[in-house]
Coordinates of C-alpha atoms in Angstrom, one line a residue:
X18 CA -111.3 -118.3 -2.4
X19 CA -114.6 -120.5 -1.4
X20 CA -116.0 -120.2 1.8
X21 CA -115.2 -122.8 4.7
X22 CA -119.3 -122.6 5.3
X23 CA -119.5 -123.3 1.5
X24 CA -117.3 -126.6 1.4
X25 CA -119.3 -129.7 1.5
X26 CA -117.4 -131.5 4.6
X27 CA -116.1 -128.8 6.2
X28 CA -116.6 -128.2 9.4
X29 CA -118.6 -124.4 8.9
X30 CA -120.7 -126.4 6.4
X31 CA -121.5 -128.9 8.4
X32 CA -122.3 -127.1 11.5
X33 CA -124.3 -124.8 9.1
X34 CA -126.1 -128.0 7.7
X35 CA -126.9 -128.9 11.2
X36 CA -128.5 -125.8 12.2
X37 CA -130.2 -126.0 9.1
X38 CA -131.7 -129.8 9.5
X39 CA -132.5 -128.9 13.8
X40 CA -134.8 -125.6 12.5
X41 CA -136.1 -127.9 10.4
X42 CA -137.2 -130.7 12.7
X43 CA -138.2 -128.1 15.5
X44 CA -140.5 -126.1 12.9
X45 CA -142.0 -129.8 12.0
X46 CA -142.9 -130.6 15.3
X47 CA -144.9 -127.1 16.0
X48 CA -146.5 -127.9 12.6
X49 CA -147.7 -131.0 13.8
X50 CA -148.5 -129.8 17.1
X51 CA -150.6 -127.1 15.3
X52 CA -152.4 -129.3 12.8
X53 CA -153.4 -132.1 15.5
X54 CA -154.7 -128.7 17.5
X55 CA -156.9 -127.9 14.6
X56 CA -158.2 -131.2 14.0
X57 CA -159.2 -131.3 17.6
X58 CA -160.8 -127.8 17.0
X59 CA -163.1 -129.3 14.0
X60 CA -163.9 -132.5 15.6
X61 CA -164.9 -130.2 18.8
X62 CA -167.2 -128.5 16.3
X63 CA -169.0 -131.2 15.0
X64 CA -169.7 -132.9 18.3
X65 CA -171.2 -129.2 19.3
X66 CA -173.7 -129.4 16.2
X67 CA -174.5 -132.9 17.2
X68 CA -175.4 -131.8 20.5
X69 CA -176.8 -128.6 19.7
X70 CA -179.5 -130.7 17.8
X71 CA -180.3 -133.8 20.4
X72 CA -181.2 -131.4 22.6
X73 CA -184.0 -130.0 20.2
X74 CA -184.7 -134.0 19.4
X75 CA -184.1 -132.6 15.8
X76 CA -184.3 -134.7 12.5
X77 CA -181.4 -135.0 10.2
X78 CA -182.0 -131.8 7.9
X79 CA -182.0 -129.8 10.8
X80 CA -178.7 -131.4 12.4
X81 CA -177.5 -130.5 8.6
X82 CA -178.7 -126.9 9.2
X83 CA -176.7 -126.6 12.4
X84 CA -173.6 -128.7 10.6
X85 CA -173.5 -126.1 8.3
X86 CA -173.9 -123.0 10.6
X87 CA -170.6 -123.9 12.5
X88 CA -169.0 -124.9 9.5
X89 CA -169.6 -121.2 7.7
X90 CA -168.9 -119.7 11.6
X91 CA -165.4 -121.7 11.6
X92 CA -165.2 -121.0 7.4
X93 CA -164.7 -117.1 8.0
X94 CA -161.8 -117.7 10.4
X95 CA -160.4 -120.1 8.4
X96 CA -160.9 -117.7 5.3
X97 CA -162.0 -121.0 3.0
X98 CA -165.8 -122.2 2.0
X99 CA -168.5 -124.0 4.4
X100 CA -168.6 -126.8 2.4
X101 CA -164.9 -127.6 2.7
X102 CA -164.9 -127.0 6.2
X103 CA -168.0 -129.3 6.6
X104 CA -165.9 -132.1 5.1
X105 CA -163.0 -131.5 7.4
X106 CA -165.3 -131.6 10.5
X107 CA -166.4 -135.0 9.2
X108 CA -162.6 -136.5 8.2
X109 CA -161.6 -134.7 11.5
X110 CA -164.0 -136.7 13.3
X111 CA -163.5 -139.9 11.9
X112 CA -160.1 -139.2 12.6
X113 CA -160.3 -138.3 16.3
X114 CA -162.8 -140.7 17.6
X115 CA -162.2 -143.6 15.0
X116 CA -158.3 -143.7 15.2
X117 CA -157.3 -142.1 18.8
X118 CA -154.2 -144.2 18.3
X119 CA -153.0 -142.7 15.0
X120 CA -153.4 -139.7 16.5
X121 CA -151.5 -140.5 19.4
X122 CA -148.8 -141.8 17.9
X123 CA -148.8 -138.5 15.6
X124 CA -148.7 -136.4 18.4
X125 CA -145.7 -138.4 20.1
X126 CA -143.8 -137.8 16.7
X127 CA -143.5 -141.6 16.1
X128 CA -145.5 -141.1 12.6
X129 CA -146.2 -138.1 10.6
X130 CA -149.2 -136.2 9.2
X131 CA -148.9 -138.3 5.9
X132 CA -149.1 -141.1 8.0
X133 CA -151.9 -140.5 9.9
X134 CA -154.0 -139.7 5.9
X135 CA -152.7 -142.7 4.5
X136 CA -154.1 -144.8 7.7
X137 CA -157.1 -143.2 7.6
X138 CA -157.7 -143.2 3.6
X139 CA -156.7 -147.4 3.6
X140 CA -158.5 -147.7 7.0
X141 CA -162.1 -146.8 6.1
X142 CA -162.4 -148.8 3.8
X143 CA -163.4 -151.7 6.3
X144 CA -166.4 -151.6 9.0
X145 CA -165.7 -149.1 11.6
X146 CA -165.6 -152.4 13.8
X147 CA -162.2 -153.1 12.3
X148 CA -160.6 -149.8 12.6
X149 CA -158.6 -150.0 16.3
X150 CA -157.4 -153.8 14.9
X151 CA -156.1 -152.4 11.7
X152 CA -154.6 -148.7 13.3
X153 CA -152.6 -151.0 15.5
X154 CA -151.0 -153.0 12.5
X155 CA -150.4 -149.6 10.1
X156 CA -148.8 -147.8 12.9
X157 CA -146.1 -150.3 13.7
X158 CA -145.5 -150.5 9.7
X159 CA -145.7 -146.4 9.8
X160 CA -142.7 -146.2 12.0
X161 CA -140.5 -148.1 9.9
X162 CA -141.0 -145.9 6.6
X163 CA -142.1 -143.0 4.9
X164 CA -145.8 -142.1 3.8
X165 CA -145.7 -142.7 0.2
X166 CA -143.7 -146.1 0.6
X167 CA -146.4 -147.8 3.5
X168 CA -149.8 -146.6 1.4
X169 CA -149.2 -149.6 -1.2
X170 CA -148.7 -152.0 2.3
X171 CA -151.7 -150.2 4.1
X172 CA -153.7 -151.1 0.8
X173 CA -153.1 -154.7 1.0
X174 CA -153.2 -154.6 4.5
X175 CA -156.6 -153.4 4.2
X176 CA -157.7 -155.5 1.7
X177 CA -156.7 -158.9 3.0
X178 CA -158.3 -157.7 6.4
X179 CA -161.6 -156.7 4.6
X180 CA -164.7 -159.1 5.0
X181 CA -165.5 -158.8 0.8
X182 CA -162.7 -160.7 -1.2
X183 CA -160.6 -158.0 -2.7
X184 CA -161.8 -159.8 -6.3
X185 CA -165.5 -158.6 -5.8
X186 CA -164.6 -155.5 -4.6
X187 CA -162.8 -155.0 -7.9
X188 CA -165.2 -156.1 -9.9
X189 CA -167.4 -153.4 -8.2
X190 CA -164.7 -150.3 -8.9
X191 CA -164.2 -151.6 -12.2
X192 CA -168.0 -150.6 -13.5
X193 CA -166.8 -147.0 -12.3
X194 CA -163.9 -146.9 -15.2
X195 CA -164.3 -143.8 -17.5
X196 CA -162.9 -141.5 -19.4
X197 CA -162.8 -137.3 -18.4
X198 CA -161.7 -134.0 -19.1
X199 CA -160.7 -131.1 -16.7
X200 CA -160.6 -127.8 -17.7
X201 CA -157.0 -126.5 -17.0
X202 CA -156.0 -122.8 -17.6
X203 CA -154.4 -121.4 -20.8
X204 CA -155.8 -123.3 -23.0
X205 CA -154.7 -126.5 -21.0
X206 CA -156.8 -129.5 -19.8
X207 CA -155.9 -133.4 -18.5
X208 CA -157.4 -135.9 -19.4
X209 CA -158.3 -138.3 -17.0
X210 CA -158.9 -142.1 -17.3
X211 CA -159.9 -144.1 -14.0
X212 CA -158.6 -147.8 -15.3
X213 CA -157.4 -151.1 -13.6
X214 CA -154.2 -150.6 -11.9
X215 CA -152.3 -152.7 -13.7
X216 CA -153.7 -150.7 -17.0
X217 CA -152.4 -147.3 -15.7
X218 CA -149.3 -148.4 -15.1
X219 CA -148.8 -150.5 -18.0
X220 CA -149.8 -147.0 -20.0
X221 CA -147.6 -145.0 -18.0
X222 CA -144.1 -147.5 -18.8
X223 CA -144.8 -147.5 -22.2
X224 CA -145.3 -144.1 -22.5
X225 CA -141.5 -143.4 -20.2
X226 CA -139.8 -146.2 -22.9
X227 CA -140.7 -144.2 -26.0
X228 CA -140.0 -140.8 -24.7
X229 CA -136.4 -142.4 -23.3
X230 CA -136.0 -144.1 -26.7
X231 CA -136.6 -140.6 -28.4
X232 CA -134.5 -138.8 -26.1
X233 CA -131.5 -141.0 -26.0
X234 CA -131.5 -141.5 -29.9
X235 CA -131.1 -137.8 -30.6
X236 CA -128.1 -137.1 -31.5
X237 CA -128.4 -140.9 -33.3
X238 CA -131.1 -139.8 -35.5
X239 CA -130.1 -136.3 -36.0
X240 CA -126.4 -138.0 -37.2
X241 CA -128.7 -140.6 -39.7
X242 CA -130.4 -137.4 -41.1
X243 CA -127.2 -135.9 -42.0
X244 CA -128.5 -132.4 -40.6
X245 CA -127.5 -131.9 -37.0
X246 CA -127.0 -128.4 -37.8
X247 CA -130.1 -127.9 -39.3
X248 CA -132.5 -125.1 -37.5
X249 CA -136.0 -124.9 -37.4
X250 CA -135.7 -121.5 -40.3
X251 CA -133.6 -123.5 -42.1
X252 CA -136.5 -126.4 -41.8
X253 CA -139.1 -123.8 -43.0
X254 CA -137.5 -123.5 -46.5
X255 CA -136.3 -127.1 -47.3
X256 CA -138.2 -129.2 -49.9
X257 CA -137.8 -132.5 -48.7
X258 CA -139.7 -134.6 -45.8
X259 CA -136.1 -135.4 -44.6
X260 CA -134.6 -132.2 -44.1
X261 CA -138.1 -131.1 -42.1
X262 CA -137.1 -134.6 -39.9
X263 CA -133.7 -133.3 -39.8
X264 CA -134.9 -130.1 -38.6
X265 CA -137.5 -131.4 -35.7
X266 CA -134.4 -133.8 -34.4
X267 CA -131.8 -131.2 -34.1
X268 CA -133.5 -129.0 -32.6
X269 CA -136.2 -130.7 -30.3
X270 CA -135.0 -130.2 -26.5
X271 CA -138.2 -131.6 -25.3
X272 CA -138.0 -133.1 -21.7
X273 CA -139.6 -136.7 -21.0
X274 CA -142.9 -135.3 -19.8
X275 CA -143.0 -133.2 -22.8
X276 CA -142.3 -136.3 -25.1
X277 CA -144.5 -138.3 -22.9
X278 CA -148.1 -136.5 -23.8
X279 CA -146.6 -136.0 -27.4
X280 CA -146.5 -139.7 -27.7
X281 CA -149.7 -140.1 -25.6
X282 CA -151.9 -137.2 -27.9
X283 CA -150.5 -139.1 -30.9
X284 CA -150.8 -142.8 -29.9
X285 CA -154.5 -141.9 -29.5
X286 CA -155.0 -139.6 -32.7
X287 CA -153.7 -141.5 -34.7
X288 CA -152.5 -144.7 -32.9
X289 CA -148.5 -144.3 -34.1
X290 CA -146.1 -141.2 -33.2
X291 CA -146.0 -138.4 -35.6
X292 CA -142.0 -138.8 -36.0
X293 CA -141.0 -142.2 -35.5
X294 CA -137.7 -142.7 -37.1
X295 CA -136.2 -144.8 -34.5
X296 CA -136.6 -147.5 -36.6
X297 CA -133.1 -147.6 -37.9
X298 CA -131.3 -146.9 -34.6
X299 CA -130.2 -148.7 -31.4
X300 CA -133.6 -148.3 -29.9
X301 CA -135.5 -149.7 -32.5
X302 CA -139.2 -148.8 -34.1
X303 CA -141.4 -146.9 -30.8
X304 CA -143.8 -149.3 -32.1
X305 CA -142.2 -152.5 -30.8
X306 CA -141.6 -151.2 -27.1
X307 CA -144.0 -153.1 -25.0
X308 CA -145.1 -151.9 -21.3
X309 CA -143.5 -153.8 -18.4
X310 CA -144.7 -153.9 -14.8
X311 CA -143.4 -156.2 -11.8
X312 CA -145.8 -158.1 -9.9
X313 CA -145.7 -160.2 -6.5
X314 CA -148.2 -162.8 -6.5
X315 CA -148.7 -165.4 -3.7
X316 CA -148.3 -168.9 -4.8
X317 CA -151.8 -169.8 -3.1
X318 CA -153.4 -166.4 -5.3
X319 CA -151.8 -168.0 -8.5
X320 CA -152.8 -171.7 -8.4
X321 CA -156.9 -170.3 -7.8
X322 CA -156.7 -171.3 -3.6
X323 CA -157.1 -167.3 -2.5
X324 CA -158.4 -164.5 -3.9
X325 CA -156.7 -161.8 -2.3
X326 CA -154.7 -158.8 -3.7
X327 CA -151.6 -159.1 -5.4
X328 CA -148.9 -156.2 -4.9
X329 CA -147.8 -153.9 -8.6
X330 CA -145.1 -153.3 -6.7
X331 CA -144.2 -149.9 -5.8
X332 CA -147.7 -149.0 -6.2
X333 CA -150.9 -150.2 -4.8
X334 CA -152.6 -153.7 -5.2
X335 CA -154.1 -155.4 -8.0
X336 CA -156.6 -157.8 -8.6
X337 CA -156.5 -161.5 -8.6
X338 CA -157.5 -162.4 -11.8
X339 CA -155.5 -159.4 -13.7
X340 CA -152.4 -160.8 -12.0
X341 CA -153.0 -164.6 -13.0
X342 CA -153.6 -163.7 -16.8
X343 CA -149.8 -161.7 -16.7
X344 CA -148.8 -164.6 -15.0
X345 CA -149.7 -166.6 -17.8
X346 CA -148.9 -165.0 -20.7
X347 CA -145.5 -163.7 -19.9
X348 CA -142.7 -164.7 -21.6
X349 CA -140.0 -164.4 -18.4
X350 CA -142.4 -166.0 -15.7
X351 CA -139.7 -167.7 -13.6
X352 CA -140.0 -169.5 -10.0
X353 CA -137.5 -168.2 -7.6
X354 CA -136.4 -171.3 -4.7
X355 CA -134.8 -169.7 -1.4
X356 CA -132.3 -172.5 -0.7
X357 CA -129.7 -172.6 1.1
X358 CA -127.8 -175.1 -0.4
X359 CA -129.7 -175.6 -4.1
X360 CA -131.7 -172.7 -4.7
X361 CA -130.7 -169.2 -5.5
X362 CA -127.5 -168.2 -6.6
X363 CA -126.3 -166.4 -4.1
X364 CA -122.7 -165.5 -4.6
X365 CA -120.7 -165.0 -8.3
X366 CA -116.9 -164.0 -8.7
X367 CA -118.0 -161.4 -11.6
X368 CA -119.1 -158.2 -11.8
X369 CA -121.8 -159.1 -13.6
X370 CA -125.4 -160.2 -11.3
X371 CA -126.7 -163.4 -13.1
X372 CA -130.5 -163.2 -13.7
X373 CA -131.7 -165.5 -11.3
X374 CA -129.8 -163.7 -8.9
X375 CA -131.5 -160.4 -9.8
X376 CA -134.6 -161.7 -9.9
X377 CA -134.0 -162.7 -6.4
X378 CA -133.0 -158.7 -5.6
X379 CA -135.7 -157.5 -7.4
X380 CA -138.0 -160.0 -5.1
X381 CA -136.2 -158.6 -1.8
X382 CA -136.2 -155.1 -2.8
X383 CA -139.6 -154.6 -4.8
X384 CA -138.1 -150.3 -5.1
X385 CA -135.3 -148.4 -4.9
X386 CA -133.4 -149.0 -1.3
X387 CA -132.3 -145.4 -0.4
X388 CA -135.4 -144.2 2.5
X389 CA -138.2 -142.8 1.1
X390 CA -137.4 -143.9 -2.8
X391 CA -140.2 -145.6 -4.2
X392 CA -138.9 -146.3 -7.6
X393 CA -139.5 -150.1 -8.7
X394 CA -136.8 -152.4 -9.0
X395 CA -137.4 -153.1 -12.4
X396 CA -136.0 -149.3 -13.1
X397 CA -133.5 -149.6 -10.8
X398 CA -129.9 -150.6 -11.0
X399 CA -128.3 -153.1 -9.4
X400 CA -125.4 -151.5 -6.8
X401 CA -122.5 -153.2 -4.9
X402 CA -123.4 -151.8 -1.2
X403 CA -119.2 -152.2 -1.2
X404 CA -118.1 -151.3 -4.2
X405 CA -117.1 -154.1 -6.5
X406 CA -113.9 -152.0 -7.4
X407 CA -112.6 -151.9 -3.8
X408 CA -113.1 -155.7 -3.4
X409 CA -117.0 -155.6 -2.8
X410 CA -118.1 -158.9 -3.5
X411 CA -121.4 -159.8 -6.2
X412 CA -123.2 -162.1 -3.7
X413 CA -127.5 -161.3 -2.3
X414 CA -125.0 -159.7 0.8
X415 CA -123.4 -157.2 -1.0
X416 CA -126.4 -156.1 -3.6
X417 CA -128.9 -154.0 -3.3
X418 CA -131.5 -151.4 -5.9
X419 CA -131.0 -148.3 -6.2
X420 CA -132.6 -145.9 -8.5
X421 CA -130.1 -143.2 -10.9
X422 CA -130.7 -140.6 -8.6
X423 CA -129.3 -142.5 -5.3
X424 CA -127.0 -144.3 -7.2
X425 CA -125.1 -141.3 -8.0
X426 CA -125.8 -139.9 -4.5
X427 CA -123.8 -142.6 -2.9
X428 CA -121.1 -142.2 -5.3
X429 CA -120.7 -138.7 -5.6
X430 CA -121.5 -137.1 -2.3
X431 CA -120.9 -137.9 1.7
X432 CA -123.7 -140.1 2.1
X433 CA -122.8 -143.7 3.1
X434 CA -124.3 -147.2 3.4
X435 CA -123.6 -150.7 4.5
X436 CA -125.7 -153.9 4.6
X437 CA -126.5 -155.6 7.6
X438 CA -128.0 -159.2 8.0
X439 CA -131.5 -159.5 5.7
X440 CA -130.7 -156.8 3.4
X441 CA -130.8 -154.0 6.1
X442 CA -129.4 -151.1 4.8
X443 CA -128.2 -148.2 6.8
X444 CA -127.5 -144.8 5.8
X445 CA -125.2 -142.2 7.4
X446 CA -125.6 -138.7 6.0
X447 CA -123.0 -135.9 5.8
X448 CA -124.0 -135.1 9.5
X449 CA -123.3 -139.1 10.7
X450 CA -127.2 -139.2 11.1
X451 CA -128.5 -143.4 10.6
X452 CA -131.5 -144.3 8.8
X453 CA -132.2 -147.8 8.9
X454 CA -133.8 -148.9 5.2
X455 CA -135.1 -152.6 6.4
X456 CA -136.4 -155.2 3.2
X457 CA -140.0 -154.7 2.2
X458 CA -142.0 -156.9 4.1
X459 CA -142.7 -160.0 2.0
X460 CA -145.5 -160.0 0.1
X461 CA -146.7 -163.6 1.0
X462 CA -145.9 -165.8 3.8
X463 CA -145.5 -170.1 3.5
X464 CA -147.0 -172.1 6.3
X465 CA -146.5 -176.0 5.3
X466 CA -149.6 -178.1 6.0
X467 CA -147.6 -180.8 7.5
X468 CA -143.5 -180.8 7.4
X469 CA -142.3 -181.6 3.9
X470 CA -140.8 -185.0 3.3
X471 CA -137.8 -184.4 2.1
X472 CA -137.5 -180.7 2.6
X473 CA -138.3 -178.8 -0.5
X474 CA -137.6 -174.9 -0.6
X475 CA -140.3 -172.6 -0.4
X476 CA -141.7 -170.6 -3.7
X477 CA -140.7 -166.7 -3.2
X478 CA -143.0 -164.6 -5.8
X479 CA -141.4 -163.3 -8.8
X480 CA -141.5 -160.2 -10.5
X481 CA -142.5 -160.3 -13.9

């Protein structure tokens, strides 16, 4: 017999649950209290060195000298090196005296630690003169979302704000581009290659569409071989190529990040996989998989008027010129028209979303829409907020991307959603708890010189 506490939706489980989720949130909020308390301690310390050293009139080697005192003082406490609690006397520093507001709004639980880093990481990168302008502007974006979905934002933010055009700054990071190797343990390493955004993730899809081919052809290309039984000491005595192909296919239980570097190490080597026999199967030749990435660029960035950032979406910004050359040399480039009455398709009475219209979603959505999920909408799948089964309709009202992994969360467990006006989507979890999942902030926004005669719909980027 199952336990009552053990039954998803029953009343032990979900009282359980609740207990569970409140020592949570309590043991987050002394966390938080904690960490701000140490960052106050180290800031505290490297004001004492400063003083310590006006009052000697000292030169800067000898404020050094005192830095470093505290820091090995504060070091043996800690039980970590000098030199990194040096650095976190300076990042707590800048964080206490040049973003009192972050800070604030950390301690008032309105944002989170990752918050606070990812505000401080995007915000120094302008003049110091620019910080409390920019804090103010992160922190209302902070509340809304999660950490790892704002950064990307706080990155443009940043950018657009910064007194250098984001395309010189580029130009700048670009000369740093290498190649490197770091020493991992048991005979591991990574290799690490600091390229243009746009590169990396480029790499990166490629690399994810020839391990999925490879994966979901298995038992394709085990059938083609004629040896899904085969085993790898069967392999070791057969005299043909094929029946050692046979062998690796019915037997390799590799998983994607396994195929992944596979692919990568060979791609390099010797610039094709080992064991591409895709070629006769549904996926086709590994070969003929090109990278694809989604990119929001503002009409005004395209036609040459601005050189600000453009948004890979889901990730961070990229540069101006980068964007324009995908822009025109893609094969699906496509204009989307927000129109009431002409533009976008905006209701169909199939299952089925017409392209424009999902070039429309992906627009809206630029990731997954479940909080937190930052998974592009080009990977995504297109779900019926009402399900098109129980009379959910296929119109922009009713649509929204979600990623496998929430897809089948809203099907198969006690989490809930419904669409407000603008795409809003709120969530109820199994303990009737709302999260509010609001549309991305658009990436671009359309102020007519002078009102358009007749009126003419204005251009939404399109991901490509």
């Amino acid at each position: 017999m199952t336990d009552a506490a053990e039954t998803p939706g029953g009343e032990d489980y979900l009282a359980a649950l609740a207990g569970v989720v409140a020592d949570v949130d309590s043991a987050a909020r002394r966390i938080a209290a904690a960490q701000i308390e140490e960052l106050r301690a180290l800031a505290a310390a490297g004001r004492l060195a400063e003083v310590q050293t006006a009052q000697r009139n000292a030169r800067v080697q000898v404020h050094d000298m005192a830095l470093r005192s505290i820091a090995a003082e504060v070091g043996g406490v800690m039980r970590v090196t000098d030199r990194t609690v040096q650095r976190r006397i300076g990042e707590a520093r800048t964080m206490i005296e040049g973003f009192p507001a972050t800070v604030e709004a950390w301690e008032q639980g309105r944002i989170v630690r990752g918050h606070a880093i990812a505000i401080l990481e995007t915000g120094t990168s302008l003049p110091a003169e620019m910080w409390s302008e920019f804090e103010q502007l992160a922190i209302s974006r902070c509340e809304k979302d999660t950490p790892n979905r704002v950064r990307g934002e706080l990155e443009i933010l940043a950018h657009r704000m910064h007194p250098r055009s984001f395309a010189e700054r580029h130009e700048d990071a670009a000369a740093t581009r290498c190649v490197r190797i770091v020493s991992g343990r048991d005979g591991m390493s990574d290799v690490v290659a600091t390229v243009s955004t746009v590169i990396a993730e480029g790499i990166h899809d490629r690399l994810t569409q020839q391990a999925r081919a490879i994966i979901d052809t298995r038992d394709e290309r085990a059938a083609a071989h004629g040896g899904a039984g085969v085993a790898f000491g069967e392999a070791a005595t057969a005299h043909s190529d094929s029946d050692d192909a046979a062998a690796i296919v019915a037997t390799d239980q590799r998983s994607i990040d396994q195929v992944r570097a596979d692919v990568f190490a060979d791609m390099l080597l010797a610039g094709t996989p080992a064991l591409d026999d895709t070629r006769d199967t549904t996926a086709g030749p590994l070969g003929a998989i090109r990278a694809r990435v989604q990119v929001l660029i503002p009409a005004a960035t395209l036609t040459g008027q601005d050189d600000g950032p453009c948004d890979l979406t889901g990730r961070s910004p990229i540069d101006p010129a980068t964007a324009r050359t995908l822009a025109g040399g893609t094969r699906v480039w496509e204009r989307l028209f927000h129109d009431p009455t002409t533009g976008v398709t905006v209701s169909t009475d199939s299952y089925r979303v017409p392209s424009g219209m999902r070039r429309f979603l992906q627009t809206r959505d630029q990731h997954c829409r479940f909080p937190g999920c930052r998974v592009a909408a080009i990977r995504c799948e297109v779900d019926h907020t009402h399900d098109h089964a129980l009379g959910g309709r296929t119109e922009l009202t009713n649509l929204a991307h979600l990623c496998q992994r929430h897809h089948s969360m809203k099907q198969f467990t006690a989490w809930r959603v419904r669409q407000l006006k603008g795409g809003v989507l709120e969530w109820t979890s199994p303990l009737g708890r709302t999260y509010r999942e609001d549309a991305p902030a658009p990436a671009v926004a359309f102020t007519p010189a002078a009102p358009p005669s007749p009126p003419t719909a204005p251009a939404e980027p399109a991901p490509f």
